Short mmCIF file of C-alpha atoms in Angstrom, two decimals:
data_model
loop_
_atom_site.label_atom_id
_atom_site.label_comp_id
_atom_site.label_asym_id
_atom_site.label_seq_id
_atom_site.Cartn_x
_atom_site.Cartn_y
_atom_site.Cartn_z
CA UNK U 277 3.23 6.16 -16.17
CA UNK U 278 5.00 7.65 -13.07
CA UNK U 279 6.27 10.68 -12.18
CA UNK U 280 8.49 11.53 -9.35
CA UNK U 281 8.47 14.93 -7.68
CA UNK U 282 10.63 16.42 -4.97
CA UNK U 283 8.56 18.61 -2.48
CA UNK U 284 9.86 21.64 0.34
CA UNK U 285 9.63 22.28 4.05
CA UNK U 286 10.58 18.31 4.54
CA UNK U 287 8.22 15.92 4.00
CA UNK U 288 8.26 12.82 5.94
CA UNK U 289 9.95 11.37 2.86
CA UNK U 290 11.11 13.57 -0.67
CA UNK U 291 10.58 11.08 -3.03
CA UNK U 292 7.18 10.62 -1.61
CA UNK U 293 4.82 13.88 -2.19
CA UNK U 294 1.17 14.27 -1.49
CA UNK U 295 -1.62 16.06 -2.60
CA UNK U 296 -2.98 19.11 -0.73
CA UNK U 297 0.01 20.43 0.94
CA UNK U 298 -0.78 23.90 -0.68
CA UNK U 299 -4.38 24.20 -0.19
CA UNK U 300 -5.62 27.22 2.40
CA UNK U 301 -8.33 27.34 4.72
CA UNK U 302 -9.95 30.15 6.35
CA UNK U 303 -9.54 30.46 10.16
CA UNK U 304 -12.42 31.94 12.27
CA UNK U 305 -9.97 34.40 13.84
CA UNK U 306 -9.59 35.98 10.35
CA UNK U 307 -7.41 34.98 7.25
CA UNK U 308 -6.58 31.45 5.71
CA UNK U 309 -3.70 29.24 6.49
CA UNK U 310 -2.25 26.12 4.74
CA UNK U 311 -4.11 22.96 6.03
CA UNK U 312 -2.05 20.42 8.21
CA UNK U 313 -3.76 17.73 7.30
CA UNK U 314 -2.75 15.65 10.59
CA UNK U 315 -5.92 12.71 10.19
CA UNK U 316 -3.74 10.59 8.04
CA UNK U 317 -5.25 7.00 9.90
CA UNK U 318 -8.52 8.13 8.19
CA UNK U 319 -7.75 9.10 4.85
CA UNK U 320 -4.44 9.46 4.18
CA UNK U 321 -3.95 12.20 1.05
CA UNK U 322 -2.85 10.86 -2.41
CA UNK U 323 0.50 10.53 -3.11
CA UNK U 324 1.18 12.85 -6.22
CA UNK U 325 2.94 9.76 -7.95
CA UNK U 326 -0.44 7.63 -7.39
CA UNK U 327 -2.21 11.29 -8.99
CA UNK U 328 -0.26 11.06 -11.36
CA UNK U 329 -0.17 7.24 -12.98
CA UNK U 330 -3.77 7.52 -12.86
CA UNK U 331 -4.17 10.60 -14.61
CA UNK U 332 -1.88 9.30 -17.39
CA UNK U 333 -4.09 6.05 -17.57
CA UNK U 334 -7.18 7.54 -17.53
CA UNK U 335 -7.84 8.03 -20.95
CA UNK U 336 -7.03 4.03 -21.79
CA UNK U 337 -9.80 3.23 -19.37
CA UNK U 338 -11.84 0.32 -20.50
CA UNK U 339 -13.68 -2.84 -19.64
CA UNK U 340 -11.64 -5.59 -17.60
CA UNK U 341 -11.91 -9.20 -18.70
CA UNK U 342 -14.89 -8.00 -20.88
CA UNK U 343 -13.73 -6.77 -24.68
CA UNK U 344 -11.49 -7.47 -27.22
CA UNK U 345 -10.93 -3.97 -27.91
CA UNK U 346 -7.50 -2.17 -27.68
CA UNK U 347 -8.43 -0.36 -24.43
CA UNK U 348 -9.95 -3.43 -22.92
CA UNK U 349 -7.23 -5.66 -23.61
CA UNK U 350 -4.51 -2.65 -21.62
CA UNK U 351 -6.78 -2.09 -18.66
CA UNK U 352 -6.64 -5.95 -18.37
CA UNK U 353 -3.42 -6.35 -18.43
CA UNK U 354 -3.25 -3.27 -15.63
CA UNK U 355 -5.55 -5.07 -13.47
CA UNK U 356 -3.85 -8.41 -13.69
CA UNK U 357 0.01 -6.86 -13.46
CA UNK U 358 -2.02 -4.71 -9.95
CA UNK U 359 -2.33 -7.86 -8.44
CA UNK U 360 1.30 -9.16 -9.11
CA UNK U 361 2.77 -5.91 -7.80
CA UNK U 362 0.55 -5.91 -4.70
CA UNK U 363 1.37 -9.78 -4.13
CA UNK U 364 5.51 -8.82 -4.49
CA UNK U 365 4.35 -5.73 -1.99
CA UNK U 366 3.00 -7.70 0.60
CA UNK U 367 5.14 -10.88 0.25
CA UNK U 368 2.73 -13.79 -0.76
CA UNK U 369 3.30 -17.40 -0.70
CA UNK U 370 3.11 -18.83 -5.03
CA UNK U 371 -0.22 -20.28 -3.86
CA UNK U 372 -1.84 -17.07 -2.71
CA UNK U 373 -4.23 -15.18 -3.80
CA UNK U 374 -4.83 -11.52 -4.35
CA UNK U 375 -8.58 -10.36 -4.24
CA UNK U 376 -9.70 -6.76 -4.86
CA UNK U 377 -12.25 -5.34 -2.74
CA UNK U 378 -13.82 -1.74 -1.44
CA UNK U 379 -11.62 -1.81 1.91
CA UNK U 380 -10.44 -3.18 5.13
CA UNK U 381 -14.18 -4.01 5.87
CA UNK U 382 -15.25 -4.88 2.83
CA UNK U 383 -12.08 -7.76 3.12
CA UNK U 384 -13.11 -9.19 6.34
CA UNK U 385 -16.41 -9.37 5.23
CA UNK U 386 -15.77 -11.48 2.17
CA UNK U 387 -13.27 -13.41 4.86
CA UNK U 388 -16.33 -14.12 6.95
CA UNK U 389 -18.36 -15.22 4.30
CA UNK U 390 -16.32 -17.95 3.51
CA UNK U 391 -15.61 -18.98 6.87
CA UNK U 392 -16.15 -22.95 6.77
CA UNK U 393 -19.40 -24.04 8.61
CA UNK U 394 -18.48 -23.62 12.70
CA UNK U 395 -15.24 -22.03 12.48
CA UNK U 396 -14.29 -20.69 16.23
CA UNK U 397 -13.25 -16.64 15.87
CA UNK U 398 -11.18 -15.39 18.30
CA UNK U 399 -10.89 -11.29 18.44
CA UNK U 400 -9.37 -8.81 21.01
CA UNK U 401 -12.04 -6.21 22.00
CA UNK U 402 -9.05 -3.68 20.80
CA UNK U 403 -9.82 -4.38 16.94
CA UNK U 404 -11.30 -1.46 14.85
CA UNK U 405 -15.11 -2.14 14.46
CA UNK U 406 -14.16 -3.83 10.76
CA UNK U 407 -12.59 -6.80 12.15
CA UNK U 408 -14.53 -6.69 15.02
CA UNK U 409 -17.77 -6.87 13.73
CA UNK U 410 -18.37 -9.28 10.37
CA UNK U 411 -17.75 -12.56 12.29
CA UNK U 412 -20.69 -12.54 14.16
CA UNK U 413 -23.16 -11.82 10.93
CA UNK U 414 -22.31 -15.22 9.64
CA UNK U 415 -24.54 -18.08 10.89
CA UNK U 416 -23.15 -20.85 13.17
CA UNK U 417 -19.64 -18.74 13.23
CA UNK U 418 -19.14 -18.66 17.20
CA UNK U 419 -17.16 -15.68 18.24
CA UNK U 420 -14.67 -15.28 21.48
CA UNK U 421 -14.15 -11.53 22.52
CA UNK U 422 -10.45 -11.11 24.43
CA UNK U 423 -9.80 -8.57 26.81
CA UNK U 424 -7.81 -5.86 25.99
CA UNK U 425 -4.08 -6.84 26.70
CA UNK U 426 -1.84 -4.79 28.88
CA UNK U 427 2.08 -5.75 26.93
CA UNK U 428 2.49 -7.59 23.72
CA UNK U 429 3.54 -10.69 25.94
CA UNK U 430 0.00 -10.57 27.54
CA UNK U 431 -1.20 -10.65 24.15
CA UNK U 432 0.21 -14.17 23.01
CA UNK U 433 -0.49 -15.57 26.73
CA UNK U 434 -4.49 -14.58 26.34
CA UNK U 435 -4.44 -16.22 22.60
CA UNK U 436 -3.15 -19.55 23.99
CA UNK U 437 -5.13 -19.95 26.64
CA UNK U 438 -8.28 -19.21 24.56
CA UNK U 439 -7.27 -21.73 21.61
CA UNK U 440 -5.80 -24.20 24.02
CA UNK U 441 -9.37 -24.20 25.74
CA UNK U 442 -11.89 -24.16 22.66
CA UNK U 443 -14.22 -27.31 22.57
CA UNK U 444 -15.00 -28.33 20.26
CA UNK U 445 -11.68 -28.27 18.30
CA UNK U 446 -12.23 -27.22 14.86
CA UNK U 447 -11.48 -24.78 12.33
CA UNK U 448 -10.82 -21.55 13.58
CA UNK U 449 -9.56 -17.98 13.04
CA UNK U 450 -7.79 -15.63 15.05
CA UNK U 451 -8.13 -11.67 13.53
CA UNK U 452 -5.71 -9.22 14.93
CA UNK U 453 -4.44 -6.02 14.20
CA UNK U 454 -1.42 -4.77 13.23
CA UNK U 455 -1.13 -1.26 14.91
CA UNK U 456 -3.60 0.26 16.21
CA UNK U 457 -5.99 2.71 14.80
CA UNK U 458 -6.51 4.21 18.33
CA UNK U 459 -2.60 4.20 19.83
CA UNK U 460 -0.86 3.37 17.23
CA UNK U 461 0.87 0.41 19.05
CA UNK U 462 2.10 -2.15 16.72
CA UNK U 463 1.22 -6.15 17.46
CA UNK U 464 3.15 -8.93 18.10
CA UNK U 465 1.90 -10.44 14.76
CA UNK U 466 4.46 -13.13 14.36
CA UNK U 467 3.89 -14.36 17.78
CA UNK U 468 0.45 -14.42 17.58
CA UNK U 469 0.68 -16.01 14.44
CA UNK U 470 2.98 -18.81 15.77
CA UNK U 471 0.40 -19.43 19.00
CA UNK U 472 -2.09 -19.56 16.65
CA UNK U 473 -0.77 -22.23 14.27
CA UNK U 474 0.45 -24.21 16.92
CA UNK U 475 -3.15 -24.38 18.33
CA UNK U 476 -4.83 -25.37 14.90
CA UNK U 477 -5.83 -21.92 13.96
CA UNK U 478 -4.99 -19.62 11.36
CA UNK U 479 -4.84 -15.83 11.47
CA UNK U 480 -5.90 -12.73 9.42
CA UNK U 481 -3.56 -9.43 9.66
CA UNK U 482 -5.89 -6.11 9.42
CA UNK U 483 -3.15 -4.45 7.73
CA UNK U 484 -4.85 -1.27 7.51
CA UNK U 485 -2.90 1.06 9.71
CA UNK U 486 0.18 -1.11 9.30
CA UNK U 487 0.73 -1.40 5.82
CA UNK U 488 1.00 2.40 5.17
CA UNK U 489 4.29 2.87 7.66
CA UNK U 490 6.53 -0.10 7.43
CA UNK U 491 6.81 -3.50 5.57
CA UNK U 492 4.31 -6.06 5.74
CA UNK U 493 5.61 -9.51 4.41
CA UNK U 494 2.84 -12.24 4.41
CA UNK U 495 5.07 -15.14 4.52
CA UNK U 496 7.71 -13.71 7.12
CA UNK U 497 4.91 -13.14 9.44
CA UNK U 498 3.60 -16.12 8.81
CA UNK U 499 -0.17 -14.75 8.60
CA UNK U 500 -2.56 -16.60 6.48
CA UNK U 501 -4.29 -13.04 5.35
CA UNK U 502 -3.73 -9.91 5.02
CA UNK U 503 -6.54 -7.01 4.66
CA UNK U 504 -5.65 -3.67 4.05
CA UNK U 505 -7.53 -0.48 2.07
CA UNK U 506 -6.00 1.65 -0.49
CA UNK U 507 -7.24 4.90 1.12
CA UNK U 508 -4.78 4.43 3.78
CA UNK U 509 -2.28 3.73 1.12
CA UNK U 510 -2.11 7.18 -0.01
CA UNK U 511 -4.25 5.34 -2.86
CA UNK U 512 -8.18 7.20 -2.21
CA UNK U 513 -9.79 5.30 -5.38
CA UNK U 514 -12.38 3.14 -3.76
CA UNK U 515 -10.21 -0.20 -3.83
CA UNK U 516 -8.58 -2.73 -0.86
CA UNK U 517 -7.21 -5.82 -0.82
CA UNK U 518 -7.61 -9.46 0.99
CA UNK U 519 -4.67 -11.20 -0.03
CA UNK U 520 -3.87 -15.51 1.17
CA UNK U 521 -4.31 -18.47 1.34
CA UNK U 522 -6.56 -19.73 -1.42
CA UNK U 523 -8.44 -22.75 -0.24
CA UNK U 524 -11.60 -21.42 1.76
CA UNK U 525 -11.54 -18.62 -0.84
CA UNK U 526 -12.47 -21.60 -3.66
CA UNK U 527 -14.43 -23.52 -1.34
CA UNK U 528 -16.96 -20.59 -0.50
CA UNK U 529 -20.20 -19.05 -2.61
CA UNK U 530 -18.89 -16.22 -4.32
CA UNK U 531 -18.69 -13.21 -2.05
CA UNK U 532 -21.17 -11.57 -4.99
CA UNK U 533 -23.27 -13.22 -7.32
CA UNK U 534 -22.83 -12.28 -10.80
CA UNK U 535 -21.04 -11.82 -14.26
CA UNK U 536 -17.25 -12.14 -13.34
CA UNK U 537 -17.55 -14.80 -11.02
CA UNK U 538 -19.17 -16.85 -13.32
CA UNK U 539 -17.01 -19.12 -15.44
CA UNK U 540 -20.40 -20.52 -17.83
CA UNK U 541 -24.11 -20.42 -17.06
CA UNK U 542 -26.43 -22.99 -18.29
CA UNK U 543 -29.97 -23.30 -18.03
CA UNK U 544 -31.64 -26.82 -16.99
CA UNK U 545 -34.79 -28.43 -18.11
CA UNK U 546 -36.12 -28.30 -15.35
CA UNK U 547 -35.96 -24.46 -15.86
CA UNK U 548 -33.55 -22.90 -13.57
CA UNK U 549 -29.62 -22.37 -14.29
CA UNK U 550 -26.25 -24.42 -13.18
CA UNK U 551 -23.53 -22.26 -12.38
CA UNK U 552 -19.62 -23.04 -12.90
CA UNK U 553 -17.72 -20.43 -10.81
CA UNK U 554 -14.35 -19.33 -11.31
CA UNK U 555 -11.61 -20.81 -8.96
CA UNK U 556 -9.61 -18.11 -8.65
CA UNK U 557 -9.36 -14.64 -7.28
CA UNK U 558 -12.38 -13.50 -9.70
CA UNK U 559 -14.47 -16.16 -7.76
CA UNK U 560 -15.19 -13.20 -5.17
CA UNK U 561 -14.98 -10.02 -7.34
CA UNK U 562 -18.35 -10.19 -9.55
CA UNK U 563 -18.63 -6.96 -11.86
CA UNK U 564 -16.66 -4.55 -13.52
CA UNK U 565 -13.59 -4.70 -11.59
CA UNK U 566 -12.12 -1.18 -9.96
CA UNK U 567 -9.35 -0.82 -12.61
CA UNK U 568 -8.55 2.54 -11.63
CA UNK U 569 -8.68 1.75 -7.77
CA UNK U 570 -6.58 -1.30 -8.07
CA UNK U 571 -4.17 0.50 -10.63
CA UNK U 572 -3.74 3.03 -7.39
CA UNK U 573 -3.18 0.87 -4.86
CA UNK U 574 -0.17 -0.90 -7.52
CA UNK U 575 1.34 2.61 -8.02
CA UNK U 576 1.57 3.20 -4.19
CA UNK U 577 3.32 0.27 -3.44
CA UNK U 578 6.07 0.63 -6.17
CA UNK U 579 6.37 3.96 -4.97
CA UNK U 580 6.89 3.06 -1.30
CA UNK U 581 8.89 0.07 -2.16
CA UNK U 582 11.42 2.87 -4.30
CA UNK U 583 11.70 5.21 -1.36
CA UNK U 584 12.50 2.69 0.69
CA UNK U 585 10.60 1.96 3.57
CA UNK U 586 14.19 2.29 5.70
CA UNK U 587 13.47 6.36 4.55
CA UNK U 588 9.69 5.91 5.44
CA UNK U 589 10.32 4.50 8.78
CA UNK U 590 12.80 6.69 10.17
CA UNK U 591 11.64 9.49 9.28
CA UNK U 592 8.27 8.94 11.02
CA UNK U 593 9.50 7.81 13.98
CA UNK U 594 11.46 11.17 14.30
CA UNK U 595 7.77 13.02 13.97
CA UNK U 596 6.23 10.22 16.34
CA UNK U 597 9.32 11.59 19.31
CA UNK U 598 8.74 15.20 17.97
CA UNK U 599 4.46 14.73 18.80
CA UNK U 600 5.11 13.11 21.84
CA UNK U 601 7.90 14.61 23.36
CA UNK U 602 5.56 17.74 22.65
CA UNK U 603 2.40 16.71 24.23
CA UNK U 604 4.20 15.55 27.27
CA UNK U 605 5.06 18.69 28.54
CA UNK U 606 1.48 19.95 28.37
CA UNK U 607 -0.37 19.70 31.67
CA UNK U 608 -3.48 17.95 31.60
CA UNK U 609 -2.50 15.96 28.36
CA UNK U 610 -2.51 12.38 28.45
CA UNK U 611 -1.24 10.17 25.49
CA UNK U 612 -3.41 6.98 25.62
CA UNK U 613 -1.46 3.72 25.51
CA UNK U 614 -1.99 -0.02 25.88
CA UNK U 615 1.47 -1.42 26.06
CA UNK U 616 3.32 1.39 27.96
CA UNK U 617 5.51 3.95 27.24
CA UNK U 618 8.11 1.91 25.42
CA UNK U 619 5.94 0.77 23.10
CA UNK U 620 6.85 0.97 19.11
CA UNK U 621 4.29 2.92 17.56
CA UNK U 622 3.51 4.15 13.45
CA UNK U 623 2.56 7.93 13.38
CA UNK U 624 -0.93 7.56 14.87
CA UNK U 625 -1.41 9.07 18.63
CA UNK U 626 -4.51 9.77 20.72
CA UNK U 627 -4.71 11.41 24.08
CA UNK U 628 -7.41 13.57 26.36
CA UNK U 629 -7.14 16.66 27.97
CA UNK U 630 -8.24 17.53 31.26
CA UNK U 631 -11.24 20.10 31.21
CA UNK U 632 -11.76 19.32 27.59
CA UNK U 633 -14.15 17.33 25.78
CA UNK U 634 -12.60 16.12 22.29
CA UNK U 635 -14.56 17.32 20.38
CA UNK U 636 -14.09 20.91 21.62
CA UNK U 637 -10.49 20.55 21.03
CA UNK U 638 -10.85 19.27 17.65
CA UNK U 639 -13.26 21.69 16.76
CA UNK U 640 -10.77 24.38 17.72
CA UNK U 641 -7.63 23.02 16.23
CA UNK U 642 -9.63 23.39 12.91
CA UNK U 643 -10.91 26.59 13.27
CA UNK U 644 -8.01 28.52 14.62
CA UNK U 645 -5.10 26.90 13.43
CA UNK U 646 -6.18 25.11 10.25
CA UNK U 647 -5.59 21.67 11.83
CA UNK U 648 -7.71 18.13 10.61
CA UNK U 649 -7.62 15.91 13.58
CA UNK U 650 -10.13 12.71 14.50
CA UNK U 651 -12.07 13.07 17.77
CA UNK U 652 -14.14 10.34 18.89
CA UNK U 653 -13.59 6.94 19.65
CA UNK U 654 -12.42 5.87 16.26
CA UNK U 655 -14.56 2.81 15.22
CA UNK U 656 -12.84 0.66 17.96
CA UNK U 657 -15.64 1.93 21.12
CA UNK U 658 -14.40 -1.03 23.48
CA UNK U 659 -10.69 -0.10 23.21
CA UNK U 660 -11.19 3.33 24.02
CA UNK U 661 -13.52 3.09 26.95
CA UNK U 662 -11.25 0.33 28.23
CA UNK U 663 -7.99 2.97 27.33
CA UNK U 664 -10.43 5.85 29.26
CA UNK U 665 -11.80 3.74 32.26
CA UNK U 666 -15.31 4.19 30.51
CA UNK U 667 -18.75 2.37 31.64
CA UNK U 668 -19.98 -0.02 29.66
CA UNK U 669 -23.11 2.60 29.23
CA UNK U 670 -22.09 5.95 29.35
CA UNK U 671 -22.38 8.30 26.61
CA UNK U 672 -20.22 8.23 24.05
CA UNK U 673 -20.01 9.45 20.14
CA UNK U 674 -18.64 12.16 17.77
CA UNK U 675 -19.70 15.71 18.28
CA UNK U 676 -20.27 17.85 21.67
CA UNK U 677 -22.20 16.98 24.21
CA UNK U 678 -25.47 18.49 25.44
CA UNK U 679 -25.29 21.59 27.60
CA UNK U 680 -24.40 19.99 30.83
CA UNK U 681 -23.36 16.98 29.68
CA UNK U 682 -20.19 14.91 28.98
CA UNK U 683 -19.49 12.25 26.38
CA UNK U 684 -16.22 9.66 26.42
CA UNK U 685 -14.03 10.38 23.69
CA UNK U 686 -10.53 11.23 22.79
CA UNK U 687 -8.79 13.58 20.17
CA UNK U 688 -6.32 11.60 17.49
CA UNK U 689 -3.55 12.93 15.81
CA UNK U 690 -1.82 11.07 12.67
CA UNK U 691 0.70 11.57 9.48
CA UNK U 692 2.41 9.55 7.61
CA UNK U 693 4.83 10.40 4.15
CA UNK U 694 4.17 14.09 3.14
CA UNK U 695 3.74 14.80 6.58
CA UNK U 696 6.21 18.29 6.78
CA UNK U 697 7.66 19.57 10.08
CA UNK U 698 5.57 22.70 10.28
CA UNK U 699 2.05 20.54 10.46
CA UNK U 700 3.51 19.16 14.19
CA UNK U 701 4.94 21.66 15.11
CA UNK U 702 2.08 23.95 14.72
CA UNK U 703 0.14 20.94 16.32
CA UNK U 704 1.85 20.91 19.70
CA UNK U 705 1.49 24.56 19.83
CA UNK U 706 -2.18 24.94 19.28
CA UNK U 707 -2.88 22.71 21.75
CA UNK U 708 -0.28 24.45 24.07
CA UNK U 709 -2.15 27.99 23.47
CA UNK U 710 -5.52 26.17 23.73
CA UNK U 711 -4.69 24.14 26.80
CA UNK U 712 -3.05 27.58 28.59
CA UNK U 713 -5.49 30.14 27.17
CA UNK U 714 -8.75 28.15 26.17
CA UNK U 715 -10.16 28.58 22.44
CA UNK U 716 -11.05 31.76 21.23
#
């Protein structure tokens, strides 16, 4: 159930087509134009190949682990053979464990929720708000915010120092991305993972922004999990994944309650019921599992891991120097960074104007050049006011400000496979023209 198509006006990879390259949008200035979609660290579009496999399952849907049926027994053995692609994908240990879930955040929730009783969390302020946030809705989970680091070395140096000091020393977890949604910096993952198992800890990836541009292999990193959703995977079916190490995944409550996660239910005579839950990955994915989601996110790693990721990588990297090499000779643009200049980044850049306020820009890259950007501060509100020099207090959110007013923000630009020439290229020109002339 795969099809493999060859697309024009180079893609970031041939082999690797998306949806909606060919759909036109009106401009305000008059006429349509085809839509750069350029907000790839979002939603990234759906590879036709993922389209595809899904459309030629769809009519073999049926219940998972639920019927003996014909129909129930094949969308079983999807589900299952999902999770052994996605575990070859992301290179797990024999003893891990592959959960399905709704997303990134929906991951690192269920991670949090089986967080043993006083685990220590450890989390730069730089993380996206989804593995910045759950840690602190658990009860007794005590949670250590790090400054945002200035170089990758800085990085491993803050880590130490915070495990080396924690008292008392217990179970604990360090969560760290691995690029950023903001700058697309990639993480010193293997070095944080080695400071963190040398202090006692262990560490969860949030793959989310990684996962889509290069290789992410569990066990080389040395990680102990791995989050990621399929949305960014060129996979938009409602599904993610929380792949690891198994053993406070069976010693937690079920993430849900329900049928599923239940292995038998009996009822006692004193009235209530005893509950036997399952040990393994079903022990945290109660109801009718997201066949078609999890069937997605399998078809976009086999089709990733056939291109090549060698294909993926260079290729982006030539768009990533083609963006920036772009913006830099803009006055008034600034590309925000954390690690410098030098750093390695996937295809995700954000950066402010002078005289603009990002949503202004946005706005206008939309409706005059048929351009989908991300203006804000991206779900990670602490890195970007540290990245813009921003008060603790002042005003900042999506959308314009009041009439004499300002509000913190910055405009982000992203791509990935599919991405053709043309969409940055006509990016660094609109905001040329816009920057020279103002919008129109």
């Amino acid at each position: 159930m795969s099809v493999s198509t060859v697309a024009t006006d180079r893609p970031l990879c041939d082999e690797l087509d998306v949806l909606g390259r060919d759909v036109q949008v009106p401009l305000a200035t008059g006429g349509e134009i085809g839509y750069a979609a350029l907000d790839y660290a979002a939603s990234a579009p759906a590879l036709q190949r993922v389209w595809d496999d899904v459309a030629a399952y769809a009519p073999y849907y049926g219940s998972v682990h639920r019927g003996a049926g014909y129909l129930s027994q094949l969308s079983t053995d999807l589900f299952e053979n999902a999770r052994t692609t996605v575990a070859e994908f992301l290179g797990c240990r024999d003893d891990d464990q592959v959960i399905f879930t709704r997303s990134t955040t929906d991951s690192l929730n269920l991670l949090a929720a089986a967080l043993p009783p006083a685990t220590r969390v450890f989390v730069f302020e730089t993380e996206h708000h989804a593995a910045l946030l759950p840690w602190e809705q658990r009860d007794g989970i005590d949670v250590t915010y790090l400054d945002a680091p200035r170089t990758p070395r800085q990085a491993v140096d803050t880590l130490e120092k915070a495990l080396a000091a924690r008292d008392p020393y217990g179970p604990a977890l360090v969560c760290v991305t691995g690029a950023s949604n903001v700058t697309g910096e990639i993480w010193p993952v293997k070095e944080l993972a080695a400071a963190a198992h040398a202090h006692g800890a262990r560490i969860v990836l949030d793959a989310a922004q990684l996962v889509p541009h290069q290789p992410v292999h569990l066990a080389e990193l040395d990680v102990d999990w791995v989050a990621f959703s399929g949305h960014k995977l060129y996979a938009p079916f409602g599904s993610g994944v929380l792949a690891g190490r198994a053993d406070w995944l069976r010693d937690a409550d079920p993430y849900l309650a329900g049928g599923g996660a239940s292995r038998t239910v009996t009822r006692r005579p004193d009235g209530g019921v005893d509950v036997a839950w399952h040990t393994t990955a079903a022990r945290h994915e109660a109801g009718s599992p997201n066949v078609i989601g999890a069937y997605a996110i399998a078809s976009a790693c086999r089709a990733l891991t056939d291109a090549g990721f060698d294909t993926v990588v260079a290729r982006e990297q030539e768009l990533v120097a083609r963006v920036r090499t772009g913006l830099a000779e803009i006055p008034g643009v600034r590309v925000l960074s954390l690690f410098g200049d030098d750093a390695h980044r996937v295809g995700v850049l954000s950066f402010v104007v002078d005289g603009w306020n990002s949503s202004h820009l946005a706005a206008a890259l939309s409706a005059e050049y048929g351009i989908g950007v991300r203006d804000g501060l991206f779900c990670a509100h602490p890195l970007v006011r540290a990245l813009l020099g921003g008060a603790p207090d002042e005003p900042a959110e999506c959308g314009a400000p009041a009439a004499g007013g300002s509000v913190l923000g910055a405009v982000r630009v992203s791509f990935g496979v599919g991405t053709p020439d043309e969409h940055v290229d006509r990016f660094v020109r609109a905001v040329r023209e816009l920057v020279a002339a103002g919008a129109r």
